[in-house]
């Protein structure tokens, strides 16, 4: 089944992006107007995040989001046959911060978000960095789909570490100079295990693991945001979040990331995954204080 699915995916990927985007436009119309895929979730999230905007303004953001959402999956299909040259033509960035850290023989950690198109970032990074490119991912329950994504995500050299067993998976790389990449805007599995912050006007828990790992090893943390310049062309912007995390108090590094992410979402709201049920947990006093 896997080989049949990959073969079909590869054949479709040979089509030019401009043709594939016609398919994306069709899927967008079906999801937004007919199937109304998670429209209630998206509209509620946008209403809380941007109370100052009118219904019309929020609807414009929603439409742009759904266009980016469907483009994201079409662009993933394109990766099946995309060459390294093709990827770097469509995904650019200044990686000098990583070159500096590599010259200092320091491993690092990169914090991203569910920001389009994170799949292209996974393939461009290993082509541009000298560090081993380790990506923490959540395994997909469907074995065929999981294997397809493993194939696509590792084709340029990324090494995937399952989030369900990350510490053990990281052990073979403990003596390497690596860049550990995490999508850090996810909710923890249990609300009492996260740092709670006011995030886009609502309390939300954030994972403690990225910060605790960085502070334990005094590992520099780089923040990243992805910008869509035009359809099919992206750039990544890196910012040193903290060069010496061990010097910070618990929760401070996560707070820096939360505020960085929040500012980016307000700047480019259509680039974030609004269909994600990010506020599925309601805060309770036993979870700890909500940090500002």
PDB file of C-alpha atoms in Angstrom:
ATOM      1  CA  UNK A   1       0.000   0.000   0.000  1.00  0.00           C
ATOM      2  CA  UNK A   2       2.841   2.379   0.853  1.00  0.00           C
ATOM      3  CA  UNK A   3       4.578   1.962  -2.506  1.00  0.00           C
ATOM      4  CA  UNK A   4       1.325   2.521  -4.409  1.00  0.00           C
ATOM      5  CA  UNK A   5       0.558   5.650  -2.371  1.00  0.00           C
ATOM      6  CA  UNK A   6       4.072   7.036  -2.784  1.00  0.00           C
ATOM      7  CA  UNK A   7       4.056   6.297  -6.528  1.00  0.00           C
ATOM      8  CA  UNK A   8       0.802   8.212  -7.005  1.00  0.00           C
ATOM      9  CA  UNK A   9       2.111  11.057  -4.838  1.00  0.00           C
ATOM     10  CA  UNK A  10       5.332  11.241  -6.844  1.00  0.00           C
ATOM     11  CA  UNK A  11       3.492  11.316 -10.180  1.00  0.00           C
ATOM     12  CA  UNK A  12       1.207  14.124  -9.002  1.00  0.00           C
ATOM     13  CA  UNK A  13       4.240  16.034  -7.712  1.00  0.00           C
ATOM     14  CA  UNK A  14       5.662  16.207 -11.245  1.00  0.00           C
ATOM     15  CA  UNK A  15       2.950  18.697 -12.177  1.00  0.00           C
ATOM     16  CA  UNK A  16       4.032  22.366 -12.067  1.00  0.00           C
ATOM     17  CA  UNK A  17       3.090  24.235  -8.913  1.00  0.00           C
ATOM     18  CA  UNK A  18       0.792  26.550 -10.872  1.00  0.00           C
ATOM     19  CA  UNK A  19      -1.247  23.486 -11.888  1.00  0.00           C
ATOM     20  CA  UNK A  20      -1.209  22.031  -8.386  1.00  0.00           C
ATOM     21  CA  UNK A  21      -2.480  25.337  -7.028  1.00  0.00           C
ATOM     22  CA  UNK A  22      -5.619  24.935  -9.155  1.00  0.00           C
ATOM     23  CA  UNK A  23      -6.283  21.791  -7.127  1.00  0.00           C
ATOM     24  CA  UNK A  24      -5.573  23.756  -3.949  1.00  0.00           C
ATOM     25  CA  UNK A  25      -8.132  26.393  -4.953  1.00  0.00           C
ATOM     26  CA  UNK A  26     -10.733  23.683  -5.479  1.00  0.00           C
ATOM     27  CA  UNK A  27     -10.009  22.058  -2.112  1.00  0.00           C
ATOM     28  CA  UNK A  28     -10.142  25.487  -0.458  1.00  0.00           C
ATOM     29  CA  UNK A  29     -13.642  26.101  -1.840  1.00  0.00           C
ATOM     30  CA  UNK A  30     -14.810  22.693  -0.625  1.00  0.00           C
ATOM     31  CA  UNK A  31     -13.334  23.087   2.869  1.00  0.00           C
ATOM     32  CA  UNK A  32     -14.401  26.686   3.425  1.00  0.00           C
ATOM     33  CA  UNK A  33     -17.794  26.918   1.754  1.00  0.00           C
ATOM     34  CA  UNK A  34     -19.163  23.373   1.545  1.00  0.00           C
ATOM     35  CA  UNK A  35     -17.572  21.183   4.218  1.00  0.00           C
ATOM     36  CA  UNK A  36     -16.955  24.150   6.556  1.00  0.00           C
ATOM     37  CA  UNK A  37     -13.940  22.265   7.923  1.00  0.00           C
ATOM     38  CA  UNK A  38     -13.425  23.425  11.516  1.00  0.00           C
ATOM     39  CA  UNK A  39     -14.945  26.797  10.674  1.00  0.00           C
ATOM     40  CA  UNK A  40     -16.378  27.083  14.192  1.00  0.00           C
ATOM     41  CA  UNK A  41     -12.940  26.519  15.734  1.00  0.00           C
ATOM     42  CA  UNK A  42     -11.246  29.017  13.414  1.00  0.00           C
ATOM     43  CA  UNK A  43     -13.894  31.691  13.899  1.00  0.00           C
ATOM     44  CA  UNK A  44     -13.888  31.310  17.687  1.00  0.00           C
ATOM     45  CA  UNK A  45     -10.083  31.472  17.848  1.00  0.00           C
ATOM     46  CA  UNK A  46      -9.983  34.593  15.691  1.00  0.00           C
ATOM     47  CA  UNK A  47     -12.734  36.269  17.717  1.00  0.00           C
ATOM     48  CA  UNK A  48     -10.759  35.833  20.950  1.00  0.00           C
ATOM     49  CA  UNK A  49      -7.408  36.752  19.384  1.00  0.00           C
ATOM     50  CA  UNK A  50      -8.643  39.870  17.581  1.00  0.00           C
ATOM     51  CA  UNK A  51     -11.634  41.309  19.464  1.00  0.00           C
ATOM     52  CA  UNK A  52     -10.806  44.739  18.067  1.00  0.00           C
ATOM     53  CA  UNK A  53     -11.404  43.596  14.473  1.00  0.00           C
ATOM     54  CA  UNK A  54     -14.773  43.520  12.733  1.00  0.00           C
ATOM     55  CA  UNK A  55     -16.459  40.300  11.621  1.00  0.00           C
ATOM     56  CA  UNK A  56     -15.569  41.215   8.032  1.00  0.00           C
ATOM     57  CA  UNK A  57     -11.872  41.670   8.901  1.00  0.00           C
ATOM     58  CA  UNK A  58     -11.751  38.354  10.740  1.00  0.00           C
ATOM     59  CA  UNK A  59     -13.429  36.600   7.810  1.00  0.00           C
ATOM     60  CA  UNK A  60     -10.738  37.939   5.471  1.00  0.00           C
ATOM     61  CA  UNK A  61      -8.064  36.479   7.786  1.00  0.00           C
ATOM     62  CA  UNK A  62      -9.955  33.166   7.873  1.00  0.00           C
ATOM     63  CA  UNK A  63     -10.133  32.982   4.076  1.00  0.00           C
ATOM     64  CA  UNK A  64      -6.406  33.716   3.746  1.00  0.00           C
ATOM     65  CA  UNK A  65      -5.699  31.063   6.361  1.00  0.00           C
ATOM     66  CA  UNK A  66      -7.700  28.407   4.507  1.00  0.00           C
ATOM     67  CA  UNK A  67      -5.886  29.277   1.265  1.00  0.00           C
ATOM     68  CA  UNK A  68      -2.547  28.833   3.050  1.00  0.00           C
ATOM     69  CA  UNK A  69      -3.822  25.654   4.711  1.00  0.00           C
ATOM     70  CA  UNK A  70      -4.664  23.954   1.411  1.00  0.00           C
ATOM     71  CA  UNK A  71      -1.532  25.315  -0.281  1.00  0.00           C
ATOM     72  CA  UNK A  72       0.504  23.796   2.541  1.00  0.00           C
ATOM     73  CA  UNK A  73      -0.614  20.261   1.670  1.00  0.00           C
ATOM     74  CA  UNK A  74      -0.243  20.797  -2.059  1.00  0.00           C
ATOM     75  CA  UNK A  75       3.302  22.043  -1.476  1.00  0.00           C
ATOM     76  CA  UNK A  76       4.021  18.939   0.614  1.00  0.00           C
ATOM     77  CA  UNK A  77       3.035  16.796  -2.386  1.00  0.00           C
ATOM     78  CA  UNK A  78       5.482  18.764  -4.527  1.00  0.00           C
ATOM     79  CA  UNK A  79       8.294  17.757  -2.173  1.00  0.00           C
ATOM     80  CA  UNK A  80       8.089  14.150  -3.394  1.00  0.00           C
ATOM     81  CA  UNK A  81       9.997  15.038  -6.576  1.00  0.00           C
ATOM     82  CA  UNK A  82      11.517  18.411  -5.628  1.00  0.00           C
ATOM     83  CA  UNK A  83      15.296  18.582  -5.919  1.00  0.00           C
ATOM     84  CA  UNK A  84      17.498  20.377  -3.363  1.00  0.00           C
ATOM     85  CA  UNK A  85      18.000  23.164  -5.927  1.00  0.00           C
ATOM     86  CA  UNK A  86      14.251  23.539  -6.309  1.00  0.00           C
ATOM     87  CA  UNK A  87      13.707  23.646  -2.543  1.00  0.00           C
ATOM     88  CA  UNK A  88      16.334  26.339  -1.998  1.00  0.00           C
ATOM     89  CA  UNK A  89      14.903  28.406  -4.837  1.00  0.00           C
ATOM     90  CA  UNK A  90      11.519  28.461  -3.117  1.00  0.00           C
ATOM     91  CA  UNK A  91      12.667  28.652   0.509  1.00  0.00           C
ATOM     92  CA  UNK A  92      15.374  31.153   1.477  1.00  0.00           C
ATOM     93  CA  UNK A  93      16.864  32.537   4.664  1.00  0.00           C
ATOM     94  CA  UNK A  94      19.894  33.930   6.468  1.00  0.00           C
ATOM     95  CA  UNK A  95      21.476  31.068   8.428  1.00  0.00           C
ATOM     96  CA  UNK A  96      24.467  33.016   9.758  1.00  0.00           C
ATOM     97  CA  UNK A  97      23.350  32.610  13.386  1.00  0.00           C
ATOM     98  CA  UNK A  98      23.818  28.850  13.016  1.00  0.00           C
ATOM     99  CA  UNK A  99      27.169  29.254  11.279  1.00  0.00           C
ATOM    100  CA  UNK A 100      28.397  31.299  14.246  1.00  0.00           C
ATOM    101  CA  UNK A 101      27.211  28.683  16.750  1.00  0.00           C
ATOM    102  CA  UNK A 102      28.779  25.888  14.711  1.00  0.00           C
ATOM    103  CA  UNK A 103      32.125  27.715  14.622  1.00  0.00           C
ATOM    104  CA  UNK A 104      31.916  27.884  18.422  1.00  0.00           C
ATOM    105  CA  UNK A 105      31.155  24.138  18.509  1.00  0.00           C
ATOM    106  CA  UNK A 106      27.882  24.799  20.308  1.00  0.00           C
ATOM    107  CA  UNK A 107      24.771  22.742  19.698  1.00  0.00           C
ATOM    108  CA  UNK A 108      21.519  24.694  19.615  1.00  0.00           C
ATOM    109  CA  UNK A 109      17.777  24.460  19.708  1.00  0.00           C
ATOM    110  CA  UNK A 110      15.321  26.055  17.250  1.00  0.00           C
ATOM    111  CA  UNK A 111      11.745  26.846  18.202  1.00  0.00           C
ATOM    112  CA  UNK A 112       9.189  27.070  15.426  1.00  0.00           C
ATOM    113  CA  UNK A 113       5.389  27.166  15.384  1.00  0.00           C
ATOM    114  CA  UNK A 114       2.617  25.730  13.236  1.00  0.00           C
ATOM    115  CA  UNK A 115       3.528  28.362  10.696  1.00  0.00           C
ATOM    116  CA  UNK A 116       3.186  27.762   6.940  1.00  0.00           C
ATOM    117  CA  UNK A 117       5.058  26.060   5.440  1.00  0.00           C
ATOM    118  CA  UNK A 118       6.877  24.198   8.180  1.00  0.00           C
ATOM    119  CA  UNK A 119       7.289  21.104   5.981  1.00  0.00           C
ATOM    120  CA  UNK A 120       9.430  23.026   3.478  1.00  0.00           C
ATOM    121  CA  UNK A 121      11.461  24.369   6.397  1.00  0.00           C
ATOM    122  CA  UNK A 122      12.206  20.779   7.425  1.00  0.00           C
ATOM    123  CA  UNK A 123      13.803  20.125   4.032  1.00  0.00           C
ATOM    124  CA  UNK A 124      15.587  23.447   3.544  1.00  0.00           C
ATOM    125  CA  UNK A 125      17.288  23.473   6.956  1.00  0.00           C
ATOM    126  CA  UNK A 126      19.579  20.450   6.456  1.00  0.00           C
ATOM    127  CA  UNK A 127      20.718  21.896   3.110  1.00  0.00           C
ATOM    128  CA  UNK A 128      21.815  25.175   4.713  1.00  0.00           C
ATOM    129  CA  UNK A 129      23.199  24.154   8.128  1.00  0.00           C
ATOM    130  CA  UNK A 130      26.333  22.283   9.087  1.00  0.00           C
ATOM    131  CA  UNK A 131      24.796  21.077  12.348  1.00  0.00           C
ATOM    132  CA  UNK A 132      23.037  17.742  12.349  1.00  0.00           C
ATOM    133  CA  UNK A 133      19.391  18.647  11.826  1.00  0.00           C
ATOM    134  CA  UNK A 134      17.277  16.833  14.423  1.00  0.00           C
ATOM    135  CA  UNK A 135      13.512  17.323  14.212  1.00  0.00           C
ATOM    136  CA  UNK A 136      11.104  16.279  16.950  1.00  0.00           C
ATOM    137  CA  UNK A 137       7.870  14.996  15.411  1.00  0.00           C
ATOM    138  CA  UNK A 138       4.639  13.391  16.530  1.00  0.00           C
ATOM    139  CA  UNK A 139       4.191   9.964  14.873  1.00  0.00           C
ATOM    140  CA  UNK A 140       1.013   9.632  12.789  1.00  0.00           C
ATOM    141  CA  UNK A 141      -1.272   6.751  13.773  1.00  0.00           C
ATOM    142  CA  UNK A 142      -1.885   5.642  10.176  1.00  0.00           C
ATOM    143  CA  UNK A 143       1.242   3.621   9.340  1.00  0.00           C
ATOM    144  CA  UNK A 144       1.136   4.313   5.587  1.00  0.00           C
ATOM    145  CA  UNK A 145       0.724   8.081   6.056  1.00  0.00           C
ATOM    146  CA  UNK A 146       3.404   8.105   8.765  1.00  0.00           C
ATOM    147  CA  UNK A 147       5.843   6.327   6.463  1.00  0.00           C
ATOM    148  CA  UNK A 148       5.076   8.750   3.620  1.00  0.00           C
ATOM    149  CA  UNK A 149       5.792  11.761   5.819  1.00  0.00           C
ATOM    150  CA  UNK A 150       8.955  10.126   7.156  1.00  0.00           C
ATOM    151  CA  UNK A 151      10.143   9.667   3.567  1.00  0.00           C
ATOM    152  CA  UNK A 152       9.387  13.262   2.584  1.00  0.00           C
ATOM    153  CA  UNK A 153      10.753  14.890   5.731  1.00  0.00           C
ATOM    154  CA  UNK A 154      14.089  13.071   5.692  1.00  0.00           C
ATOM    155  CA  UNK A 155      14.936  13.300   1.973  1.00  0.00           C
ATOM    156  CA  UNK A 156      17.461  16.132   2.472  1.00  0.00           C
ATOM    157  CA  UNK A 157      19.057  14.823   5.655  1.00  0.00           C
ATOM    158  CA  UNK A 158      16.762  15.661   8.571  1.00  0.00           C
ATOM    159  CA  UNK A 159      16.836  13.126  11.400  1.00  0.00           C
ATOM    160  CA  UNK A 160      13.414  12.617  12.985  1.00  0.00           C
ATOM    161  CA  UNK A 161      13.044  11.987  16.708  1.00  0.00           C
ATOM    162  CA  UNK A 162       9.621  10.809  17.926  1.00  0.00           C
ATOM    163  CA  UNK A 163       8.141  13.112  20.550  1.00  0.00           C
ATOM    164  CA  UNK A 164       6.805  10.043  22.328  1.00  0.00           C
ATOM    165  CA  UNK A 165      10.361   8.847  23.036  1.00  0.00           C
ATOM    166  CA  UNK A 166      12.512  11.895  22.428  1.00  0.00           C
ATOM    167  CA  UNK A 167      15.019  11.525  25.269  1.00  0.00           C
ATOM    168  CA  UNK A 168      15.974   8.000  24.265  1.00  0.00           C
ATOM    169  CA  UNK A 169      16.079   8.918  20.576  1.00  0.00           C
ATOM    170  CA  UNK A 170      18.400  11.827  21.347  1.00  0.00           C
ATOM    171  CA  UNK A 171      21.005   9.674  23.147  1.00  0.00           C
ATOM    172  CA  UNK A 172      22.918   8.564  19.987  1.00  0.00           C
ATOM    173  CA  UNK A 173      23.444  12.254  19.114  1.00  0.00           C
ATOM    174  CA  UNK A 174      24.574  13.448  22.552  1.00  0.00           C
ATOM    175  CA  UNK A 175      28.190  14.012  21.418  1.00  0.00           C
ATOM    176  CA  UNK A 176      27.293  15.706  18.124  1.00  0.00           C
ATOM    177  CA  UNK A 177      26.926  19.359  17.220  1.00  0.00           C
ATOM    178  CA  UNK A 178      23.249  19.459  16.375  1.00  0.00           C
ATOM    179  CA  UNK A 179      20.307  21.772  15.934  1.00  0.00           C
ATOM    180  CA  UNK A 180      17.286  20.357  17.744  1.00  0.00           C
ATOM    181  CA  UNK A 181      14.145  21.655  16.009  1.00  0.00           C
ATOM    182  CA  UNK A 182      10.855  21.744  17.911  1.00  0.00           C
ATOM    183  CA  UNK A 183       7.402  22.991  17.004  1.00  0.00           C
ATOM    184  CA  UNK A 184       6.908  24.644  20.378  1.00  0.00           C
ATOM    185  CA  UNK A 185       3.401  26.111  20.193  1.00  0.00           C
ATOM    186  CA  UNK A 186       1.701  22.799  20.998  1.00  0.00           C
ATOM    187  CA  UNK A 187      -0.320  22.103  24.134  1.00  0.00           C
ATOM    188  CA  UNK A 188       1.099  19.666  26.687  1.00  0.00           C
ATOM    189  CA  UNK A 189      -0.644  16.330  27.021  1.00  0.00           C
ATOM    190  CA  UNK A 190      -1.777  17.279  30.526  1.00  0.00           C
ATOM    191  CA  UNK A 191      -2.491  20.919  31.475  1.00  0.00           C
ATOM    192  CA  UNK A 192      -0.733  20.688  34.831  1.00  0.00           C
ATOM    193  CA  UNK A 193       2.536  19.875  33.030  1.00  0.00           C
ATOM    194  CA  UNK A 194       2.830  23.208  31.207  1.00  0.00           C
ATOM    195  CA  UNK A 195       3.743  26.820  31.848  1.00  0.00           C
ATOM    196  CA  UNK A 196       0.553  28.906  31.633  1.00  0.00           C
ATOM    197  CA  UNK A 197       0.578  32.273  29.849  1.00  0.00           C
ATOM    198  CA  UNK A 198      -1.974  34.754  28.613  1.00  0.00           C
ATOM    199  CA  UNK A 199      -1.713  34.055  24.906  1.00  0.00           C
ATOM    200  CA  UNK A 200      -3.832  35.984  22.419  1.00  0.00           C
ATOM    201  CA  UNK A 201      -6.207  37.087  25.193  1.00  0.00           C
ATOM    202  CA  UNK A 202      -6.725  33.637  26.755  1.00  0.00           C
ATOM    203  CA  UNK A 203      -4.770  31.478  29.215  1.00  0.00           C
ATOM    204  CA  UNK A 204      -2.912  28.683  27.415  1.00  0.00           C
ATOM    205  CA  UNK A 205      -0.359  26.092  28.564  1.00  0.00           C
ATOM    206  CA  UNK A 206       3.006  25.704  26.826  1.00  0.00           C
ATOM    207  CA  UNK A 207       5.368  22.751  26.922  1.00  0.00           C
ATOM    208  CA  UNK A 208       8.079  22.889  29.578  1.00  0.00           C
ATOM    209  CA  UNK A 209      10.434  20.461  27.839  1.00  0.00           C
ATOM    210  CA  UNK A 210      12.083  22.854  25.328  1.00  0.00           C
ATOM    211  CA  UNK A 211      13.051  25.278  28.085  1.00  0.00           C
ATOM    212  CA  UNK A 212      14.122  22.630  30.596  1.00  0.00           C
ATOM    213  CA  UNK A 213      16.395  20.949  28.031  1.00  0.00           C
ATOM    214  CA  UNK A 214      17.931  24.260  26.999  1.00  0.00           C
ATOM    215  CA  UNK A 215      18.544  25.392  30.576  1.00  0.00           C
ATOM    216  CA  UNK A 216      19.992  22.018  31.584  1.00  0.00           C
ATOM    217  CA  UNK A 217      22.620  22.089  28.842  1.00  0.00           C
ATOM    218  CA  UNK A 218      22.867  25.902  28.568  1.00  0.00           C
ATOM    219  CA  UNK A 219      21.984  25.365  24.905  1.00  0.00           C
ATOM    220  CA  UNK A 220      21.400  28.500  22.806  1.00  0.00           C
ATOM    221  CA  UNK A 221      17.812  28.829  21.607  1.00  0.00           C
ATOM    222  CA  UNK A 222      16.929  30.366  18.252  1.00  0.00           C
ATOM    223  CA  UNK A 223      13.412  31.553  17.427  1.00  0.00           C
ATOM    224  CA  UNK A 224      12.148  31.204  13.858  1.00  0.00           C
ATOM    225  CA  UNK A 225       9.245  32.533  11.826  1.00  0.00           C
ATOM    226  CA  UNK A 226       8.307  31.719   8.251  1.00  0.00           C
ATOM    227  CA  UNK A 227       7.125  34.414   5.846  1.00  0.00           C
ATOM    228  CA  UNK A 228       5.293  33.776   2.586  1.00  0.00           C
ATOM    229  CA  UNK A 229       6.624  36.293   0.069  1.00  0.00           C
ATOM    230  CA  UNK A 230       4.303  35.091  -2.666  1.00  0.00           C
ATOM    231  CA  UNK A 231       2.605  31.850  -3.576  1.00  0.00           C
ATOM    232  CA  UNK A 232       5.182  29.073  -3.519  1.00  0.00           C
ATOM    233  CA  UNK A 233       8.021  31.259  -2.193  1.00  0.00           C
ATOM    234  CA  UNK A 234       9.005  31.563   1.456  1.00  0.00           C
ATOM    235  CA  UNK A 235      11.722  33.027   3.619  1.00  0.00           C
ATOM    236  CA  UNK A 236      12.682  32.145   7.158  1.00  0.00           C
ATOM    237  CA  UNK A 237      13.751  34.725   9.723  1.00  0.00           C
ATOM    238  CA  UNK A 238      15.870  33.649  12.688  1.00  0.00           C
ATOM    239  CA  UNK A 239      16.384  35.534  15.928  1.00  0.00           C
ATOM    240  CA  UNK A 240      18.588  34.564  18.849  1.00  0.00           C
ATOM    241  CA  UNK A 241      16.067  33.952  21.598  1.00  0.00           C
ATOM    242  CA  UNK A 242      18.606  33.310  24.338  1.00  0.00           C
ATOM    243  CA  UNK A 243      22.299  32.472  24.087  1.00  0.00           C
ATOM    244  CA  UNK A 244      22.678  31.373  27.713  1.00  0.00           C
ATOM    245  CA  UNK A 245      19.387  29.853  28.949  1.00  0.00           C
ATOM    246  CA  UNK A 246      20.964  28.615  32.195  1.00  0.00           C
ATOM    247  CA  UNK A 247      21.166  32.233  33.367  1.00  0.00           C
ATOM    248  CA  UNK A 248      17.366  32.618  33.258  1.00  0.00           C
ATOM    249  CA  UNK A 249      14.784  31.847  35.904  1.00  0.00           C
ATOM    250  CA  UNK A 250      12.316  29.005  35.209  1.00  0.00           C
ATOM    251  CA  UNK A 251       9.637  30.112  32.779  1.00  0.00           C
ATOM    252  CA  UNK A 252      11.504  33.146  31.428  1.00  0.00           C
ATOM    253  CA  UNK A 253      12.678  31.498  28.208  1.00  0.00           C
ATOM    254  CA  UNK A 254       9.212  30.156  27.463  1.00  0.00           C
ATOM    255  CA  UNK A 255       7.796  33.624  28.106  1.00  0.00           C
ATOM    256  CA  UNK A 256      10.215  35.075  25.534  1.00  0.00           C
ATOM    257  CA  UNK A 257       9.063  32.542  22.982  1.00  0.00           C
ATOM    258  CA  UNK A 258       5.357  33.088  23.718  1.00  0.00           C
ATOM    259  CA  UNK A 259       5.687  36.843  23.261  1.00  0.00           C
ATOM    260  CA  UNK A 260       7.750  36.364  20.080  1.00  0.00           C
ATOM    261  CA  UNK A 261       5.104  34.028  18.663  1.00  0.00           C
ATOM    262  CA  UNK A 262       2.227  36.277  19.702  1.00  0.00           C
ATOM    263  CA  UNK A 263       3.809  39.299  18.002  1.00  0.00           C
ATOM    264  CA  UNK A 264       4.344  37.335  14.803  1.00  0.00           C
ATOM    265  CA  UNK A 265       0.756  36.037  14.756  1.00  0.00           C
ATOM    266  CA  UNK A 266      -0.553  39.581  15.131  1.00  0.00           C
ATOM    267  CA  UNK A 267       1.711  40.682  12.284  1.00  0.00           C
ATOM    268  CA  UNK A 268       0.877  37.774   9.932  1.00  0.00           C
ATOM    269  CA  UNK A 269      -2.296  36.138  11.292  1.00  0.00           C
ATOM    270  CA  UNK A 270      -3.019  34.190   8.101  1.00  0.00           C
ATOM    271  CA  UNK A 271       0.253  32.263   8.494  1.00  0.00           C
ATOM    272  CA  UNK A 272      -0.691  30.406  11.696  1.00  0.00           C
ATOM    273  CA  UNK A 273      -2.727  27.209  12.110  1.00  0.00           C
ATOM    274  CA  UNK A 274      -6.036  28.565  13.433  1.00  0.00           C
ATOM    275  CA  UNK A 275      -7.838  25.228  12.980  1.00  0.00           C
ATOM    276  CA  UNK A 276      -5.668  23.800  15.760  1.00  0.00           C
ATOM    277  CA  UNK A 277      -7.565  23.483  19.057  1.00  0.00           C
ATOM    278  CA  UNK A 278      -4.876  25.397  20.909  1.00  0.00           C
ATOM    279  CA  UNK A 279      -7.114  26.388  23.830  1.00  0.00           C
ATOM    280  CA  UNK A 280      -8.609  22.974  24.524  1.00  0.00           C
ATOM    281  CA  UNK A 281      -7.685  23.230  28.217  1.00  0.00           C
ATOM    282  CA  UNK A 282      -9.431  25.638  30.574  1.00  0.00           C
ATOM    283  CA  UNK A 283      -7.171  27.041  33.257  1.00  0.00           C
ATOM    284  CA  UNK A 284      -7.692  25.949  36.871  1.00  0.00           C
ATOM    285  CA  UNK A 285      -5.889  27.334  39.959  1.00  0.00           C
ATOM    286  CA  UNK A 286      -4.208  23.964  40.610  1.00  0.00           C
ATOM    287  CA  UNK A 287      -2.344  24.320  37.295  1.00  0.00           C
ATOM    288  CA  UNK A 288      -0.293  27.213  38.675  1.00  0.00           C
ATOM    289  CA  UNK A 289      -0.283  30.948  38.067  1.00  0.00           C
ATOM    290  CA  UNK A 290      -1.006  32.414  34.644  1.00  0.00           C
ATOM    291  CA  UNK A 291       2.065  34.399  33.675  1.00  0.00           C
ATOM    292  CA  UNK A 292       1.793  37.713  31.864  1.00  0.00           C
TER     293      UNK A 292
END
